[in-house]
PDB file of C-alpha atoms and ligand atoms in Angstrom:
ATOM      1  CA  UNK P   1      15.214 -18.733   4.072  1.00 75.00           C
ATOM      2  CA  UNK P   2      11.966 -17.455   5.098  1.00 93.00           C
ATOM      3  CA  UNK P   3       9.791 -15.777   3.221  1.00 97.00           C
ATOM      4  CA  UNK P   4       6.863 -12.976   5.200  1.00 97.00           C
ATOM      5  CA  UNK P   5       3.209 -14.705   5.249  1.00 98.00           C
ATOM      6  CA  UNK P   6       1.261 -12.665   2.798  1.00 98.00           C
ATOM      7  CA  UNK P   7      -1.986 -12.175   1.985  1.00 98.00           C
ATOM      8  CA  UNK P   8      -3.368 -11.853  -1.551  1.00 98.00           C
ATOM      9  CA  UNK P   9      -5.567  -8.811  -2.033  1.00 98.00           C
ATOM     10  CA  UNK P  10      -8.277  -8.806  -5.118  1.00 98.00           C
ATOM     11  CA  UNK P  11      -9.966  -6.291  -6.520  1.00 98.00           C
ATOM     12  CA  UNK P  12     -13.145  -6.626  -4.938  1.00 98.00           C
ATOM     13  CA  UNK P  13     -11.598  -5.908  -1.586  1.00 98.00           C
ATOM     14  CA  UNK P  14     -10.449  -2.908  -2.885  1.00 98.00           C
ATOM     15  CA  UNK P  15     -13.772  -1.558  -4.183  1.00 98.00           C
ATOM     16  CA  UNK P  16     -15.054  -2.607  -0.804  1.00 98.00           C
ATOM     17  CA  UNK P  17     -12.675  -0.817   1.190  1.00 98.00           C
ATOM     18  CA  UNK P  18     -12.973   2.241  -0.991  1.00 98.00           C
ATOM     19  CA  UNK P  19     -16.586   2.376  -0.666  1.00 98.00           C
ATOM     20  CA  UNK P  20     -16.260   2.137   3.032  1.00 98.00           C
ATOM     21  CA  UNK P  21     -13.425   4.637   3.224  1.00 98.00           C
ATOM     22  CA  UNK P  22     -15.512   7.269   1.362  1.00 98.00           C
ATOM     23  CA  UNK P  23     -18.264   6.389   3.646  1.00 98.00           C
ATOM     24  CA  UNK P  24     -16.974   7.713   6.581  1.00 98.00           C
ATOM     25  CA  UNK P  25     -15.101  10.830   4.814  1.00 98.00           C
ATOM     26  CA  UNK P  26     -18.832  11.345   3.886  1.00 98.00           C
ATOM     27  CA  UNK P  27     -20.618  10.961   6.811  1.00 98.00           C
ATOM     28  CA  UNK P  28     -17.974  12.803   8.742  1.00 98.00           C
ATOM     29  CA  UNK P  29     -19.196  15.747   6.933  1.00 97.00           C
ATOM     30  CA  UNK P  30     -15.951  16.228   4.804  1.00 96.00           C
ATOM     31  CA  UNK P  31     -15.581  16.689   1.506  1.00 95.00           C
ATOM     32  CA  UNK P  32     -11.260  17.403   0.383  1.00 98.00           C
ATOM     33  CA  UNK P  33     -10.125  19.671  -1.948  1.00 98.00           C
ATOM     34  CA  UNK P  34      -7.565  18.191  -2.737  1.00 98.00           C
ATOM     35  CA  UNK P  35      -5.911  14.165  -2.634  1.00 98.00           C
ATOM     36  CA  UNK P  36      -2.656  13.671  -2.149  1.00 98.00           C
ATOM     37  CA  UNK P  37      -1.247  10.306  -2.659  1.00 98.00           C
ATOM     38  CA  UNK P  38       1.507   8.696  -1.320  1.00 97.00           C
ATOM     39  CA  UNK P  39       4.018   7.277  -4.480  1.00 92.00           C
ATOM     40  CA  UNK P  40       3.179   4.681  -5.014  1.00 93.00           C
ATOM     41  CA  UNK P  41       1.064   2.625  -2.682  1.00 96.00           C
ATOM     42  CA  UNK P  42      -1.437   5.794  -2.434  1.00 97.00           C
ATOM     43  CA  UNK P  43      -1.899   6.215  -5.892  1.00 97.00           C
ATOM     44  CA  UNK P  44      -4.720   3.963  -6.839  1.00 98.00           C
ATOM     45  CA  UNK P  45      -6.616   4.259  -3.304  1.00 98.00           C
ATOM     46  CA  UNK P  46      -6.563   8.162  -4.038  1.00 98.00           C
ATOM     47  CA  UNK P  47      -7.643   7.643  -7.641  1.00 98.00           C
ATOM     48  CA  UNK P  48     -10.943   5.670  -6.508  1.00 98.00           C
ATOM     49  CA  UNK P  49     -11.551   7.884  -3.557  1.00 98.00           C
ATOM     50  CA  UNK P  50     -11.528  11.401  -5.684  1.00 98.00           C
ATOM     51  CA  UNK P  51     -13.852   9.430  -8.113  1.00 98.00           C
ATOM     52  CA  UNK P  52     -16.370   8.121  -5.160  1.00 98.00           C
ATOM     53  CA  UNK P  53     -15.808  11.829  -3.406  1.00 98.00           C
ATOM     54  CA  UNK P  54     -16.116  13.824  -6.536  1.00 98.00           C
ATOM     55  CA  UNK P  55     -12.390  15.829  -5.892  1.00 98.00           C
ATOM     56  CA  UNK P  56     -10.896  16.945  -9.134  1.00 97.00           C
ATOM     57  CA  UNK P  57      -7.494  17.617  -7.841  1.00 97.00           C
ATOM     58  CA  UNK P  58      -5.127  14.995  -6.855  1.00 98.00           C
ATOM     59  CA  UNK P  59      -1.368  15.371  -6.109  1.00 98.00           C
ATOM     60  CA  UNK P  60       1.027  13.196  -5.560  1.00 98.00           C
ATOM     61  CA  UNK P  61       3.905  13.164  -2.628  1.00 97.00           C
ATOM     62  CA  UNK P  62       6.789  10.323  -2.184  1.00 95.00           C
ATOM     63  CA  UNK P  63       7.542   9.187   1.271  1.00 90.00           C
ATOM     64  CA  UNK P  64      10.058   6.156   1.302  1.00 85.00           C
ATOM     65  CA  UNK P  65      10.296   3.741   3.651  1.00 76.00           C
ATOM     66  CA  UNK P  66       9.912  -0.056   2.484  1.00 69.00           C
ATOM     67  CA  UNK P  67      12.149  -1.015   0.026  1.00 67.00           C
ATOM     68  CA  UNK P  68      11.536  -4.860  -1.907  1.00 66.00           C
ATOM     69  CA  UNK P  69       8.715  -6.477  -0.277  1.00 71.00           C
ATOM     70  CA  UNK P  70       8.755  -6.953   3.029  1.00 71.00           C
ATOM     71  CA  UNK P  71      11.940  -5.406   4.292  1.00 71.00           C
ATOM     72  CA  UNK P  72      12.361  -1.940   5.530  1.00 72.00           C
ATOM     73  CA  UNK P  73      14.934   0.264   4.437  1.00 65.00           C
ATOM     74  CA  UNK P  74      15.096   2.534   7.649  1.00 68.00           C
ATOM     75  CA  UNK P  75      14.177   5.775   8.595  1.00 78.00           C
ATOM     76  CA  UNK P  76      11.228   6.943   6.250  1.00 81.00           C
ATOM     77  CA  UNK P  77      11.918  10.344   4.533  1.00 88.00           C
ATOM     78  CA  UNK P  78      10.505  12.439   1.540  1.00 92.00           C
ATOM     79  CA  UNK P  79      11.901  11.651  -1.415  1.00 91.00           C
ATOM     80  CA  UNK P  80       9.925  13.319  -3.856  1.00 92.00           C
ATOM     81  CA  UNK P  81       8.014  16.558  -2.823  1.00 92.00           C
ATOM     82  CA  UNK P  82       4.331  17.233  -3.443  1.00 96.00           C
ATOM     83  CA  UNK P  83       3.343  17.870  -7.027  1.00 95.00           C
ATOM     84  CA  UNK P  84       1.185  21.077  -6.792  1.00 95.00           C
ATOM     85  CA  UNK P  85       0.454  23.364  -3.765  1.00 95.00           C
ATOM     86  CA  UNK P  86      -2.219  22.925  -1.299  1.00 96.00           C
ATOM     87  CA  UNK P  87      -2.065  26.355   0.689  1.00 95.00           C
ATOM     88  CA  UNK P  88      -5.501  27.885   1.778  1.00 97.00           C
ATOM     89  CA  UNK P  89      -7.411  23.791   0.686  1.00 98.00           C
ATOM     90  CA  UNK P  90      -8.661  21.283   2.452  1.00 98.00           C
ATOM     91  CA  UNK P  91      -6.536  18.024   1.891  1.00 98.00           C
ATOM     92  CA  UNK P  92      -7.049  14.287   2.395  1.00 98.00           C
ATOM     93  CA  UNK P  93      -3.895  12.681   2.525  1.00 98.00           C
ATOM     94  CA  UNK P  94      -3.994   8.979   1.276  1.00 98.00           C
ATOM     95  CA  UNK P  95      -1.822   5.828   1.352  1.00 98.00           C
ATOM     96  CA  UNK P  96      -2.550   1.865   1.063  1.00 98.00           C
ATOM     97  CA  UNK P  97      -1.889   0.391   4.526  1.00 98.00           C
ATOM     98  CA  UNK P  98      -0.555   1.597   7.709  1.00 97.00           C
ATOM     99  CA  UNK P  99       2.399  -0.109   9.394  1.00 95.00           C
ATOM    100  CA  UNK P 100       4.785   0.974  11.048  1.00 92.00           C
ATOM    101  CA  UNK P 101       2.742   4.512  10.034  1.00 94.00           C
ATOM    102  CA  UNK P 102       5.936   6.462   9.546  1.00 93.00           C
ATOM    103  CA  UNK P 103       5.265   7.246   5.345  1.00 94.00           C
ATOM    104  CA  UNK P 104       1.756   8.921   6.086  1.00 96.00           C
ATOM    105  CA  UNK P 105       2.699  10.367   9.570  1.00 96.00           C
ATOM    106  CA  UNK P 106       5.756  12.539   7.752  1.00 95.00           C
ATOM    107  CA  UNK P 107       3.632  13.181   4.654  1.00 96.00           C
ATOM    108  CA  UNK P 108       0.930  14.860   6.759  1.00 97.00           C
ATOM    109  CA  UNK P 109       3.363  16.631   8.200  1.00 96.00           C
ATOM    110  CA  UNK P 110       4.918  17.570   5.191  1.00 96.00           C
ATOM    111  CA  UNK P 111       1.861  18.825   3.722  1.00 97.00           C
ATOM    112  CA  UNK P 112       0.666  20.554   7.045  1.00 97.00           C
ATOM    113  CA  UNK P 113       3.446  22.588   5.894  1.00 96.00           C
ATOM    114  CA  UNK P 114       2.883  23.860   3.099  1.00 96.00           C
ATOM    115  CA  UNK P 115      -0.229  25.510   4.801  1.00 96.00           C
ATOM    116  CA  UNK P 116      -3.286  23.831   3.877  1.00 98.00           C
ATOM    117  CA  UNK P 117      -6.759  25.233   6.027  1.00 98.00           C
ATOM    118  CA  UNK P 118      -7.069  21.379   7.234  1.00 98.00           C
ATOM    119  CA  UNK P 119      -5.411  18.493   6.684  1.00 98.00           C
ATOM    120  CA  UNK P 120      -6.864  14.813   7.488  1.00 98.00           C
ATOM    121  CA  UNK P 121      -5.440  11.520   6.468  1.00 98.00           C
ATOM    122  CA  UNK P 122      -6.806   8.180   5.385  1.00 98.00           C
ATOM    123  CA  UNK P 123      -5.884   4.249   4.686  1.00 98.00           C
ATOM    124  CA  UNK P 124      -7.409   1.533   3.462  1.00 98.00           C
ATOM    125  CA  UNK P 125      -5.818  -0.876   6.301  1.00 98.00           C
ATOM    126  CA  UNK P 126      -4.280   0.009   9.811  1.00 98.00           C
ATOM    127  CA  UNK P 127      -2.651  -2.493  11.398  1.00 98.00           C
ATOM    128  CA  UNK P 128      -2.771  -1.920  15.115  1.00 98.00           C
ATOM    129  CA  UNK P 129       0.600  -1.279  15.615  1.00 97.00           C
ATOM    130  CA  UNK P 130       1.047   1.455  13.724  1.00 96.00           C
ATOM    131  CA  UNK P 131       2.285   4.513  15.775  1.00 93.00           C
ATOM    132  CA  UNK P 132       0.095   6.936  13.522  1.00 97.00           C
ATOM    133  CA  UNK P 133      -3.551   6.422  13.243  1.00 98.00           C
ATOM    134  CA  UNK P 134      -5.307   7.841   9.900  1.00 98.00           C
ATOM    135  CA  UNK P 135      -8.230  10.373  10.574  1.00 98.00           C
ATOM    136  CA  UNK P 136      -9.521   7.265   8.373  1.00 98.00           C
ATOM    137  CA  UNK P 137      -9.178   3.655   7.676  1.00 98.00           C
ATOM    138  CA  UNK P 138     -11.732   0.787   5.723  1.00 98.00           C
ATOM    139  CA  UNK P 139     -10.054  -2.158   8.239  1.00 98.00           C
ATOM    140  CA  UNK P 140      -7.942  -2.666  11.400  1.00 98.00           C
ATOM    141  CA  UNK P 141      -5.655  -5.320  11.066  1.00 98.00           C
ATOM    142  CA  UNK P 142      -4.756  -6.624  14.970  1.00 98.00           C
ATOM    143  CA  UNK P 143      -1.144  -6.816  15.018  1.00 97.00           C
ATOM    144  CA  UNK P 144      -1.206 -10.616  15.412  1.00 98.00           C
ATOM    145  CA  UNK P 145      -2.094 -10.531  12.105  1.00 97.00           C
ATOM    146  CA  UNK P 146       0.246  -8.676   9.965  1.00 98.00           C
ATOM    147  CA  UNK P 147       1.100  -9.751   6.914  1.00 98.00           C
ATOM    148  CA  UNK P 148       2.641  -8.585   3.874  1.00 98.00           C
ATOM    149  CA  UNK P 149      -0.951  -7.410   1.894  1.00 98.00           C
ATOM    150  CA  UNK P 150      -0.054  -8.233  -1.999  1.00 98.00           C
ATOM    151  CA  UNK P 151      -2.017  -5.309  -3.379  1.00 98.00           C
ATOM    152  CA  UNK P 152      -2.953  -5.342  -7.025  1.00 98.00           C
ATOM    153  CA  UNK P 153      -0.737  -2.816  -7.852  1.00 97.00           C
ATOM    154  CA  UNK P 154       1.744  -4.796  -6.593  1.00 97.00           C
ATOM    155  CA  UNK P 155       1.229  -7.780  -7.658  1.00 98.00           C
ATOM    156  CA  UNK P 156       4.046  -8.443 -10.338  1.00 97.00           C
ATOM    157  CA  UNK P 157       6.732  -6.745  -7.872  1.00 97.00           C
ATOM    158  CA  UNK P 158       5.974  -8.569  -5.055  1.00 98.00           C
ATOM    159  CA  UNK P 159       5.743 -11.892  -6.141  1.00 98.00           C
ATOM    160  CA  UNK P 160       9.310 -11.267  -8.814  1.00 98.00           C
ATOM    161  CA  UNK P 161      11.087 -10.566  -4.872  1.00 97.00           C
ATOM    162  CA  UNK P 162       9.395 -13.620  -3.008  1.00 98.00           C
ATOM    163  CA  UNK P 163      10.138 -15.631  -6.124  1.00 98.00           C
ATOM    164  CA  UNK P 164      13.470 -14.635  -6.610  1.00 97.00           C
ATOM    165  CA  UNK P 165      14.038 -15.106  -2.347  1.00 97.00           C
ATOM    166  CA  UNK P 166      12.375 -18.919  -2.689  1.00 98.00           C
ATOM    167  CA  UNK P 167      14.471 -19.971  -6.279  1.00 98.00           C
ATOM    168  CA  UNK P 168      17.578 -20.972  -3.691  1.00 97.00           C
ATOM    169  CA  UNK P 169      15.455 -23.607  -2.034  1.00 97.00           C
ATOM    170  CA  UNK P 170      13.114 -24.447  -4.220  1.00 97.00           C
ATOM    171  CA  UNK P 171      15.353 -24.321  -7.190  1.00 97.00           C
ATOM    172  CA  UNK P 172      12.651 -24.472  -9.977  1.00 97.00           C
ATOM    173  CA  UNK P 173       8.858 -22.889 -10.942  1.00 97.00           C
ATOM    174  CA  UNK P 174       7.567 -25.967  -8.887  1.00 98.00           C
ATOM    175  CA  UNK P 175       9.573 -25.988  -6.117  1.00 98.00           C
ATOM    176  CA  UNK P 176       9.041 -22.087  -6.003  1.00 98.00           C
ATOM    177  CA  UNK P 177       5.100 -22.289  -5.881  1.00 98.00           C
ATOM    178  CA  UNK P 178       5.421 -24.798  -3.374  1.00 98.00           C
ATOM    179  CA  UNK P 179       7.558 -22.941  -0.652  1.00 98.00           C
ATOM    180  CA  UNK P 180       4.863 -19.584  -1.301  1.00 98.00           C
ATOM    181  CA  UNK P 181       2.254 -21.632  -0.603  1.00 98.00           C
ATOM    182  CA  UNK P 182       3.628 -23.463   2.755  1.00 98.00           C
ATOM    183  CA  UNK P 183       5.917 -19.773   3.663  1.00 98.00           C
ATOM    184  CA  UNK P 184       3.912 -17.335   2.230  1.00 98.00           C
ATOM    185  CA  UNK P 185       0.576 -18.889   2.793  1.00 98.00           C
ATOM    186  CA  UNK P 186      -0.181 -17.658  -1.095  1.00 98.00           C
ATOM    187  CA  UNK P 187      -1.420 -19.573  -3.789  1.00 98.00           C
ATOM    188  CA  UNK P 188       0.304 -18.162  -7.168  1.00 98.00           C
ATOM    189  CA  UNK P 189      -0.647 -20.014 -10.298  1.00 98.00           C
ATOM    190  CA  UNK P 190       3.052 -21.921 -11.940  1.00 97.00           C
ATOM    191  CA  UNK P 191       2.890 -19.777 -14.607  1.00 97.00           C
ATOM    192  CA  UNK P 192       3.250 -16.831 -12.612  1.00 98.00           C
ATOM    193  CA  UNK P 193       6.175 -18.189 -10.597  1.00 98.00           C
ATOM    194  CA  UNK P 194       7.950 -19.270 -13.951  1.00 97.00           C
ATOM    195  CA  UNK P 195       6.969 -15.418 -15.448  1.00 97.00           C
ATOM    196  CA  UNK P 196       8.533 -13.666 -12.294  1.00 97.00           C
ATOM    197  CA  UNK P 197      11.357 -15.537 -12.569  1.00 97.00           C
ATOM    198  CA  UNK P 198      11.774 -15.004 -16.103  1.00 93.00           C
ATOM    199  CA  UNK P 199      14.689 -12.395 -17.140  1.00 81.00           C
ATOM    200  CA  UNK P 200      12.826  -9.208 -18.085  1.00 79.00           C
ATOM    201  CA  UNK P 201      13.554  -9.897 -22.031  1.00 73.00           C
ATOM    202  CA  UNK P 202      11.651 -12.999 -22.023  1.00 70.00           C
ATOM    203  CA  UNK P 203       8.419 -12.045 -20.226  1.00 70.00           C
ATOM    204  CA  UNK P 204       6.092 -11.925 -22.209  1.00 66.00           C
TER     205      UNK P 204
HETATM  206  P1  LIG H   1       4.640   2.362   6.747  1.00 78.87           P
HETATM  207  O1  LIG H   1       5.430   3.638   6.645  1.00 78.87           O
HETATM  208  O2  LIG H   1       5.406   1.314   7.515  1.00 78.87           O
HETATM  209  O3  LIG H   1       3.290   2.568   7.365  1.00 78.87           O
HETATM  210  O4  LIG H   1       4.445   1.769   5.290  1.00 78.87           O
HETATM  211  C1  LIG H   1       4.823   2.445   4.109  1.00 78.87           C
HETATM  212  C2  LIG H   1       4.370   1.766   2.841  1.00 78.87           C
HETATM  213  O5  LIG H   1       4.973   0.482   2.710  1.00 78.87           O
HETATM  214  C3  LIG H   1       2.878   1.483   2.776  1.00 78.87           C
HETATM  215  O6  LIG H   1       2.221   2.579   2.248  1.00 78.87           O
HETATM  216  C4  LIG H   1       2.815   0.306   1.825  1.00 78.87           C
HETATM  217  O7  LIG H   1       2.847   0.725   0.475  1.00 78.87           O
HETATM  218  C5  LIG H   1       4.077  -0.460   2.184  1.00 78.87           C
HETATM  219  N1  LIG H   1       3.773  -1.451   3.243  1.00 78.87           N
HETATM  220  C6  LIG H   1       4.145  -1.374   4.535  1.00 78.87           C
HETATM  221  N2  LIG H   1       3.720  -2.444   5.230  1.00 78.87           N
HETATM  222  C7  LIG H   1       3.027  -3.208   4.352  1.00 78.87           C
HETATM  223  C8  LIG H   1       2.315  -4.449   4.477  1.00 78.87           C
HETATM  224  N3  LIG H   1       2.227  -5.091   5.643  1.00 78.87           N
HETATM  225  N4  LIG H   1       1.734  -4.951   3.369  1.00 78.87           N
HETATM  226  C9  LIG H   1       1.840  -4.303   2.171  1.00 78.87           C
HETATM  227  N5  LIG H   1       2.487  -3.136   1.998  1.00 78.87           N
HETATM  228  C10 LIG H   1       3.070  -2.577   3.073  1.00 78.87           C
END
């Protein structure tokens, strides 16, 4: 068993990146209509951005292409279309992280359309590899580095999967912590471990 190495994100990375990501929308001259963000990685990056950019409308659009964490489920498609129309605004399309780049790259183009006047795109990370580069991103990530970012938002789901992979192995809360921390490269307080791997009934 081998679990991704992952990196743990916190909050204050977020507001930096955010900051910096409305930055450069700014100083690019741009200010959206409209936000649309990707289910459900995008939601919270959009939600910050409209706030920092002053947009009052924010949609939402569901491009699938990760399943649990860390393992791709194949071809990335629209699964849910986009909540509200765009035609004849100026949209900002935004996800968490660019990967493989597929999820934003097809939203875009799902959006484009739908006949928008313009249509730009933005990330918080971009990992080099990605085949589709935002209009904007807050980091590059070189592709030697990848790793499986544990956003916020994800926090709960991400470490019930890893915890769940590791319980095999490392057969207890213990033994679970230990194998994230030498696999994953993540330390996650015991208490977490033992509340991921708790049935949902007993969580409390
Ligand atoms: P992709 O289409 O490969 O660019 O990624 C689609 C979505 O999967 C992203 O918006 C993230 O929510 C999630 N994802 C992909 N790669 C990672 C990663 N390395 N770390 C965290 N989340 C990721």
């Amino acid at each position: 068993m081998d679990l991704p190495v992952c990196h743990l994100v916190h909050w204050d990375d977020i507001d930096r990146w955010a900051d910096a990501l409305a930055g450069k929308i700014s100083a690019a001259g741009r200010s959206p209509e409209t936000i649309v963000g990707l289910t459900r990685g995008g939601w919270v990056p959009s939600r910050l951005l409209a706030d920092r950019l002053g947009v009052k409308h924010l949609a939402a659009l569901r491009a699938q292409h990760w399943g649990v964490t860390a393992t791709q489920t194949g071809k990335a498609e629209i699964t849910e279309k986009l909540t509200s129309p765009v035609d004849g605004r100026s949209v900002l399309v935004v996800d968490d992280i660019t990967d493989t780049g597929e999820s934003l790259r097809l939203a875009v183009e799902h959006v484009r359309a739908t006949g928008p006047r313009q249509v730009e795109s933005a990330a918080f990370l971009h990992i080099t590899h990605s085949k589709y580069v935002p209009t904007y991103y807050a980091e590059e990530v070189p592709k030697e580095r990848w790793a499986w970012f544990i956003f916020p938002w994800n926090y709960w789901e991400d470490i019930r999967t890893l915890s769940a992979k590791a319980l095999p192995e490392g057969k207890d809360s213990a033994g679970v912590r230990q194998l994230l921390l030498e696999q994953a490269k993540i330390a996650v307080p015991e208490a977490d471990v033992r509340q991921a791997l708790a049935p949902p009934a007993n969580r409390s």
